[in-house]
Amino acid sequence: MTWLDLPADHPFGLHNLPYGVFSTAGTEPRVGVRVGDHVLDVSEVARIGRDAVGVGDGPDLTAAWERPSLNPFLALGRDAWTTAREWLTAVLTDAVHEERTRPHLVPLADVTMHLPLEVADYVDFYASEHHASNVGRIFRPDSEPLTPNWKHLPIGYHGRSGTVVVSGSDVVRPTGQRKAPTDAAPTFGPSARLDIEAELGFVVGGSTARGDRVALEDADDHLFGVVLLNDWSARDLQAWEYVPLGPFLGKSFATSISPWVVTTDALRAARVPLPGQDPEPLPYLRGSDATADDPGTAWGLDVHVEVEWNGTVVSRPEYRDMYWSPAQMLAHLSVNGASVRPGDLFGSGTISGPGKDTRGSFLELSWSGREPVTLEDGSQRSFLEDGDTVVLRANAPGPDGSVIGFGECVGSILPAR
Amino acid sequence: MTWLDLPADHPFGLHNLPYGVFSTAGTEPRVGVRVGDHVLDVSEVARIGRDAVGVGDGPDLTAAWERPSLNPFLALGRDAWTTAREWLTAVLTDAVHEERTRPHLVPLADVTMHLPLEVADYVDFYASEHHASNVGRIFRPDSEPLTPNWKHLPIGYHGRSGTVVVSGSDVVRPTGQRKAPTDAAPTFGPSARLDIEAELGFVVGGSTARGDRVALEDADDHLFGVVLLNDWSARDLQAWEYVPLGPFLGKSFATSISPWVVTTDALRAARVPLPGQDPEPLPYLRGSDATADDPGTAWGLDVHVEVEWNGTVVSRPEYRDMYWSPAQMLAHLSVNGASVRPGDLFGSGTISGPGKDTRGSFLELSWSGREPVTLEDGSQRSFLEDGDTVVLRANAPGPDGSVIGFGECVGSILPAR
């Protein structure tokens, strides 16, 4: 199948081909594609020429890829992404290209990974019914767990683009105001309830004009790929500030994403029907009917996520449990005529399932501190301590029994300044 | 004083010198400075050379100004902004520079103005006690008008950077979900309660590292300038969506700003003490004591704003009535370690005063539709109709009895698509 020496079950085999931005010692950051345990320096390979691999006239991929972010490539749109994927597959499959391509395979150990995109607008959704219900029970114990709007629209809000960072970046414990219900006034200091949110992030490409909307059935044209996303959250700051205008400083200090953007093309075999929506959403959010063979336009994703806290796997959320689909989120985000740009990023919201072992935040896992988590070293945790490290990992089914890897999204906590 | 033929009371005299981005027929957008009824093509003038005007070694202003946004100039920081202002003042004052400078004064009628900055992160605050109280009474009639946190911190949230547009851009009526309390389920359609929010926007320059904060006393280093800002708001969409994560589609379709960024240097004489803060805020938000002669570090601004609806001035909000200061907003925004970047923009929130004739939104002016506004043509309005035009204008006291003009922020409503 390929001139590469890759085991068929490698999570970064030819079925995957995720995009990132890398550099080696003394070189500028540029786009690369992960192949096995190597990074393919694709702008160099693209110089081989498009005619050589028989895809004919196409976009100038060298120009798009010799850049320090994916944004120029994201701007090219769906047809160019498809062409690029076909071309890369041909280059890595046909032995005639081996000699010219092999020199551009860089061992992972020799590269530094960078933030893969220049984040334009960042939106965070709240698409897990289990998570929203748990948070409602914890934050608003005297009310219904879900607000009346929750099953009518995918609730979301804008976050801070400038503090989206790549996996491996440390997170300084945020400082701010917090006030327990029993306190007379707020106090100031480091967050004492620092948390994670295990999410998927969706990377948007192409663009629309202001005033237009992305119809649900056109969402695939703009959904370029998927990353792991950790929406670090200071629960004490958030609880005091969030009424009435929503989360702000409780979230804006850092959001980590994994360095490899797994394309939605690679995730075709992972599409599954949603768990079901009742009441039926309004027409602009209504996908075509899902069947056993076809998950419809409002597809979910069968992505298995793992949350590791200081070496102990504490949760295994399943993305297929999410209530709202990525296409529904994008259709909703733009239904008011808000334009989209290459580099827009939206998070799914915490991925939580029905069982305790599938909760995607420590707030839920420890039930706001009342049921601490025991790690393998015997220590107990409710929220993050200085020096703690969290790793998110994920994989999904690929075609023909293959596995699609997402890699890792890692972050460690530094003390407050 | 100057070789320019400018009346001393011109709102764009030498005391002002606001920055924008302009183009003329067949030329690329670049930075310009408004001088009277002309735009000075400053990157061309900067080629005259720094030595010629005696400011010695300085930043390369030509490189910063021959760009389609202010961001490269914003990145240079406070010292460069001061140098540039001194240099421009010298060039426009000393007759020795007239001959070389005059050819680069372009009549306003010949220019197209563009969005002056590439907006990095956009945050909107809620800093008027009168506005927050009015909205609380209208949206939450059974609760205290101000939430318990309101006088402890400047409440804010992130908005959509990609839909910040320059004055003159039309606004397509947004469509989405709305649900009246008496409706059984939400319906879909064009917003029926389309509103404005008259605000000032603060343009941030320089940058900080993630994990650091901008101390209140250092805020001046990052507060480059001020624009008029209209935070168009669909109240029906907002009311249905905003609990629990805040405004989203009710705001994200468009935010208009004026083309001229009035520098905080030009507004020195407009600094005034805040109306007073009780309870005293936490130390990180506490400015130095204001006196009769010195408004302290948490200064307010004596900016007079005017809201015109289809030719009728319907409100004259006074910015000096605002509860929280711009420096307090910036200190709060970054106290959790959120980094700031050149091109960050934050809005003050609607500017409303104690009287009905100083309310900065139509929601308040019409008291949610119960007290419609009568325009000069005899028509009545509660919210915006298709074809309506809103103009924001403002001015402030300058030094020596001069006036600092802000120009206009204009937008008209197009029918929903």
mmCIF file of N, CA, C and O in Angstrom, chain A residues 318-361:
data_model
loop_
_atom_site.group_PDB
_atom_site.id
_atom_site.type_symbol
_atom_site.label_atom_id
_atom_site.label_comp_id
_atom_site.label_asym_id
_atom_site.label_seq_id
_atom_site.Cartn_x
_atom_site.Cartn_y
_atom_site.Cartn_z
ATOM 1 N N GLU A 318 -16.819 9.745 26.197
ATOM 2 C CA GLU A 318 -17.118 9.305 24.829
ATOM 3 C C GLU A 318 -17.802 10.457 24.096
ATOM 4 O O GLU A 318 -18.886 10.895 24.487
ATOM 5 N N TYR A 319 -17.196 10.906 23.002
ATOM 6 C CA TYR A 319 -17.777 12.051 22.297
ATOM 7 C C TYR A 319 -19.140 11.714 21.689
ATOM 8 O O TYR A 319 -19.965 12.612 21.487
ATOM 9 N N ARG A 320 -19.429 10.442 21.452
ATOM 10 C CA ARG A 320 -20.713 10.085 20.840
ATOM 11 C C ARG A 320 -21.899 10.393 21.758
ATOM 12 O O ARG A 320 -23.046 10.369 21.300
ATOM 13 N N ASP A 321 -21.629 10.664 23.032
ATOM 14 C CA ASP A 321 -22.707 11.012 23.963
ATOM 15 C C ASP A 321 -23.161 12.467 23.834
ATOM 16 O O ASP A 321 -24.109 12.874 24.519
ATOM 17 N N MET A 322 -22.497 13.287 23.018
ATOM 18 C CA MET A 322 -22.840 14.713 22.931
ATOM 19 C C MET A 322 -24.216 14.928 22.303
ATOM 20 O O MET A 322 -24.578 14.270 21.325
ATOM 21 N N TYR A 323 -24.938 15.909 22.828
ATOM 22 C CA TYR A 323 -26.314 16.167 22.381
ATOM 23 C C TYR A 323 -26.346 16.912 21.047
ATOM 24 O O TYR A 323 -27.091 16.565 20.146
ATOM 25 N N TRP A 324 -25.559 17.997 20.943
ATOM 26 C CA TRP A 324 -25.554 18.815 19.727
ATOM 27 C C TRP A 324 -24.370 18.431 18.855
ATOM 28 O O TRP A 324 -23.284 18.130 19.347
ATOM 29 N N SER A 325 -24.553 18.491 17.535
ATOM 30 C CA SER A 325 -23.495 18.095 16.596
ATOM 31 C C SER A 325 -22.643 19.301 16.206
ATOM 32 O O SER A 325 -23.090 20.444 16.302
ATOM 33 N N PRO A 326 -21.410 19.053 15.736
ATOM 34 C CA PRO A 326 -20.563 20.174 15.270
ATOM 35 C C PRO A 326 -21.239 20.995 14.174
ATOM 36 O O PRO A 326 -21.150 22.229 14.170
ATOM 37 N N ALA A 327 -21.919 20.347 13.244
ATOM 38 C CA ALA A 327 -22.585 21.090 12.161
ATOM 39 C C ALA A 327 -23.699 21.963 12.733
ATOM 40 O O ALA A 327 -23.916 23.098 12.272
ATOM 41 N N GLN A 328 -24.411 21.462 13.727
ATOM 42 C CA GLN A 328 -25.448 22.281 14.362
ATOM 43 C C GLN A 328 -24.832 23.491 15.073
ATOM 44 O O GLN A 328 -25.390 24.586 15.038
ATOM 45 N N MET A 329 -23.689 23.259 15.709
ATOM 46 C CA MET A 329 -23.035 24.389 16.399
ATOM 47 C C MET A 329 -22.639 25.473 15.391
ATOM 48 O O MET A 329 -22.838 26.663 15.639
ATOM 49 N N LEU A 330 -22.082 25.062 14.253
ATOM 50 C CA LEU A 330 -21.656 26.055 13.261
ATOM 51 C C LEU A 330 -22.861 26.756 12.633
ATOM 52 O O LEU A 330 -22.842 27.976 12.407
ATOM 53 N N ALA A 331 -23.925 25.991 12.357
ATOM 54 C CA ALA A 331 -25.132 26.600 11.788
ATOM 55 C C ALA A 331 -25.730 27.609 12.778
ATOM 56 O O ALA A 331 -26.193 28.689 12.378
ATOM 57 N N HIS A 332 -25.702 27.260 14.051
ATOM 58 C CA HIS A 332 -26.253 28.178 15.049
ATOM 59 C C HIS A 332 -25.377 29.425 15.190
ATOM 60 O O HIS A 332 -25.886 30.557 15.198
ATOM 61 N N LEU A 333 -24.091 29.216 15.293
ATOM 62 C CA LEU A 333 -23.121 30.313 15.468
ATOM 63 C C LEU A 333 -23.283 31.399 14.408
ATOM 64 O O LEU A 333 -23.017 32.582 14.671
ATOM 65 N N SER A 334 -23.704 30.996 13.206
ATOM 66 C CA SER A 334 -23.740 31.933 12.079
ATOM 67 C C SER A 334 -25.160 32.279 11.640
ATOM 68 O O SER A 334 -25.330 33.015 10.664
ATOM 69 N N VAL A 335 -26.184 31.784 12.335
ATOM 70 C CA VAL A 335 -27.554 31.969 11.845
ATOM 71 C C VAL A 335 -27.984 33.432 11.917
ATOM 72 O O VAL A 335 -28.894 33.866 11.204
ATOM 73 N N ASN A 336 -27.303 34.211 12.747
ATOM 74 C CA ASN A 336 -27.620 35.642 12.842
ATOM 75 C C ASN A 336 -26.843 36.479 11.831
ATOM 76 O O ASN A 336 -26.891 37.708 11.888
ATOM 77 N N GLY A 337 -26.131 35.824 10.936
ATOM 78 C CA GLY A 337 -25.351 36.552 9.943
ATOM 79 C C GLY A 337 -23.913 36.826 10.366
ATOM 80 O O GLY A 337 -23.187 37.508 9.645
ATOM 81 N N ALA A 338 -23.506 36.290 11.505
ATOM 82 C CA ALA A 338 -22.097 36.437 11.907
ATOM 83 C C ALA A 338 -21.231 35.722 10.875
ATOM 84 O O ALA A 338 -21.468 34.551 10.562
ATOM 85 N N SER A 339 -20.243 36.433 10.335
ATOM 86 C CA SER A 339 -19.356 35.834 9.346
ATOM 87 C C SER A 339 -18.376 34.888 10.023
ATOM 88 O O SER A 339 -18.080 35.019 11.205
ATOM 89 N N VAL A 340 -17.870 33.925 9.253
ATOM 90 C CA VAL A 340 -16.802 33.049 9.743
ATOM 91 C C VAL A 340 -15.547 33.295 8.910
ATOM 92 O O VAL A 340 -15.628 33.736 7.764
ATOM 93 N N ARG A 341 -14.399 33.044 9.545
ATOM 94 C CA ARG A 341 -13.097 33.297 8.914
ATOM 95 C C ARG A 341 -12.217 32.067 9.060
ATOM 96 O O ARG A 341 -12.367 31.307 10.016
ATOM 97 N N PRO A 342 -11.206 31.932 8.188
ATOM 98 C CA PRO A 342 -10.224 30.859 8.386
ATOM 99 C C PRO A 342 -9.532 31.055 9.737
ATOM 100 O O PRO A 342 -9.120 32.174 10.072
ATOM 101 N N GLY A 343 -9.455 30.016 10.519
ATOM 102 C CA GLY A 343 -8.827 30.113 11.830
ATOM 103 C C GLY A 343 -9.828 30.245 12.961
ATOM 104 O O GLY A 343 -9.440 30.220 14.124
ATOM 105 N N ASP A 344 -11.107 30.389 12.641
ATOM 106 C CA ASP A 344 -12.108 30.321 13.707
ATOM 107 C C ASP A 344 -12.030 28.941 14.352
ATOM 108 O O ASP A 344 -11.779 27.927 13.679
ATOM 109 N N LEU A 345 -12.252 28.930 15.645
ATOM 110 C CA LEU A 345 -12.155 27.691 16.421
ATOM 111 C C LEU A 345 -13.339 27.644 17.358
ATOM 112 O O LEU A 345 -13.653 28.652 17.999
ATOM 113 N N PHE A 346 -14.033 26.507 17.400
ATOM 114 C CA PHE A 346 -15.037 26.395 18.445
ATOM 115 C C PHE A 346 -14.896 25.090 19.213
ATOM 116 O O PHE A 346 -14.608 24.049 18.640
ATOM 117 N N GLY A 347 -15.064 25.191 20.523
ATOM 118 C CA GLY A 347 -14.985 24.035 21.397
ATOM 119 C C GLY A 347 -16.370 23.445 21.597
ATOM 120 O O GLY A 347 -17.381 24.151 21.532
ATOM 121 N N SER A 348 -16.389 22.145 21.848
ATOM 122 C CA SER A 348 -17.657 21.430 22.005
ATOM 123 C C SER A 348 -18.295 21.685 23.358
ATOM 124 O O SER A 348 -19.475 21.440 23.545
ATOM 125 N N GLY A 349 -17.501 22.169 24.311
ATOM 126 C CA GLY A 349 -17.904 22.097 25.711
ATOM 127 C C GLY A 349 -17.459 20.760 26.275
ATOM 128 O O GLY A 349 -17.151 19.811 25.524
ATOM 129 N N THR A 350 -17.399 20.700 27.597
ATOM 130 C CA THR A 350 -16.947 19.496 28.284
ATOM 131 C C THR A 350 -17.696 18.256 27.800
ATOM 132 O O THR A 350 -18.917 18.267 27.706
ATOM 133 N N ILE A 351 -16.912 17.213 27.531
ATOM 134 C CA ILE A 351 -17.502 15.941 27.100
ATOM 135 C C ILE A 351 -17.739 15.098 28.350
ATOM 136 O O ILE A 351 -16.788 14.639 28.985
ATOM 137 N N SER A 352 -18.982 14.933 28.721
ATOM 138 C CA SER A 352 -19.311 14.068 29.860
ATOM 139 C C SER A 352 -20.386 13.091 29.440
ATOM 140 O O SER A 352 -21.293 13.433 28.680
ATOM 141 N N GLY A 353 -20.270 11.879 29.942
ATOM 142 C CA GLY A 353 -21.278 10.855 29.678
ATOM 143 C C GLY A 353 -22.123 10.604 30.908
ATOM 144 O O GLY A 353 -22.019 11.329 31.908
ATOM 145 N N PRO A 354 -22.954 9.571 30.855
ATOM 146 C CA PRO A 354 -23.865 9.329 31.972
ATOM 147 C C PRO A 354 -23.167 8.789 33.225
ATOM 148 O O PRO A 354 -23.663 9.011 34.339
ATOM 149 N N GLY A 355 -22.043 8.093 33.075
ATOM 150 C CA GLY A 355 -21.395 7.479 34.232
ATOM 151 C C GLY A 355 -20.320 8.374 34.820
ATOM 152 O O GLY A 355 -19.762 9.234 34.138
ATOM 153 N N LYS A 356 -20.005 8.152 36.095
ATOM 154 C CA LYS A 356 -18.988 8.955 36.764
ATOM 155 C C LYS A 356 -17.639 8.840 36.046
ATOM 156 O O LYS A 356 -16.876 9.807 35.977
ATOM 157 N N ASP A 357 -17.346 7.651 35.505
ATOM 158 C CA ASP A 357 -16.046 7.445 34.864
ATOM 159 C C ASP A 357 -15.965 8.050 33.472
ATOM 160 O O ASP A 357 -14.985 7.861 32.762
ATOM 161 N N THR A 358 -17.010 8.788 33.073
ATOM 162 C CA THR A 358 -16.960 9.472 31.770
ATOM 163 C C THR A 358 -17.152 10.979 31.930
ATOM 164 O O THR A 358 -17.499 11.660 30.971
ATOM 165 N N ARG A 359 -16.932 11.503 33.128
ATOM 166 C CA ARG A 359 -17.089 12.943 33.340
ATOM 167 C C ARG A 359 -15.813 13.670 32.902
ATOM 168 O O ARG A 359 -14.717 13.275 33.272
ATOM 169 N N GLY A 360 -15.991 14.766 32.177
ATOM 170 C CA GLY A 360 -14.855 15.440 31.568
ATOM 171 C C GLY A 360 -14.320 16.648 32.314
ATOM 172 O O GLY A 360 -13.488 17.382 31.771
ATOM 173 N N SER A 361 -14.795 16.890 33.534
ATOM 174 C CA SER A 361 -14.219 17.969 34.353
ATOM 175 C C SER A 361 -14.030 17.444 35.771
ATOM 176 O O SER A 361 -14.720 16.499 36.192
#
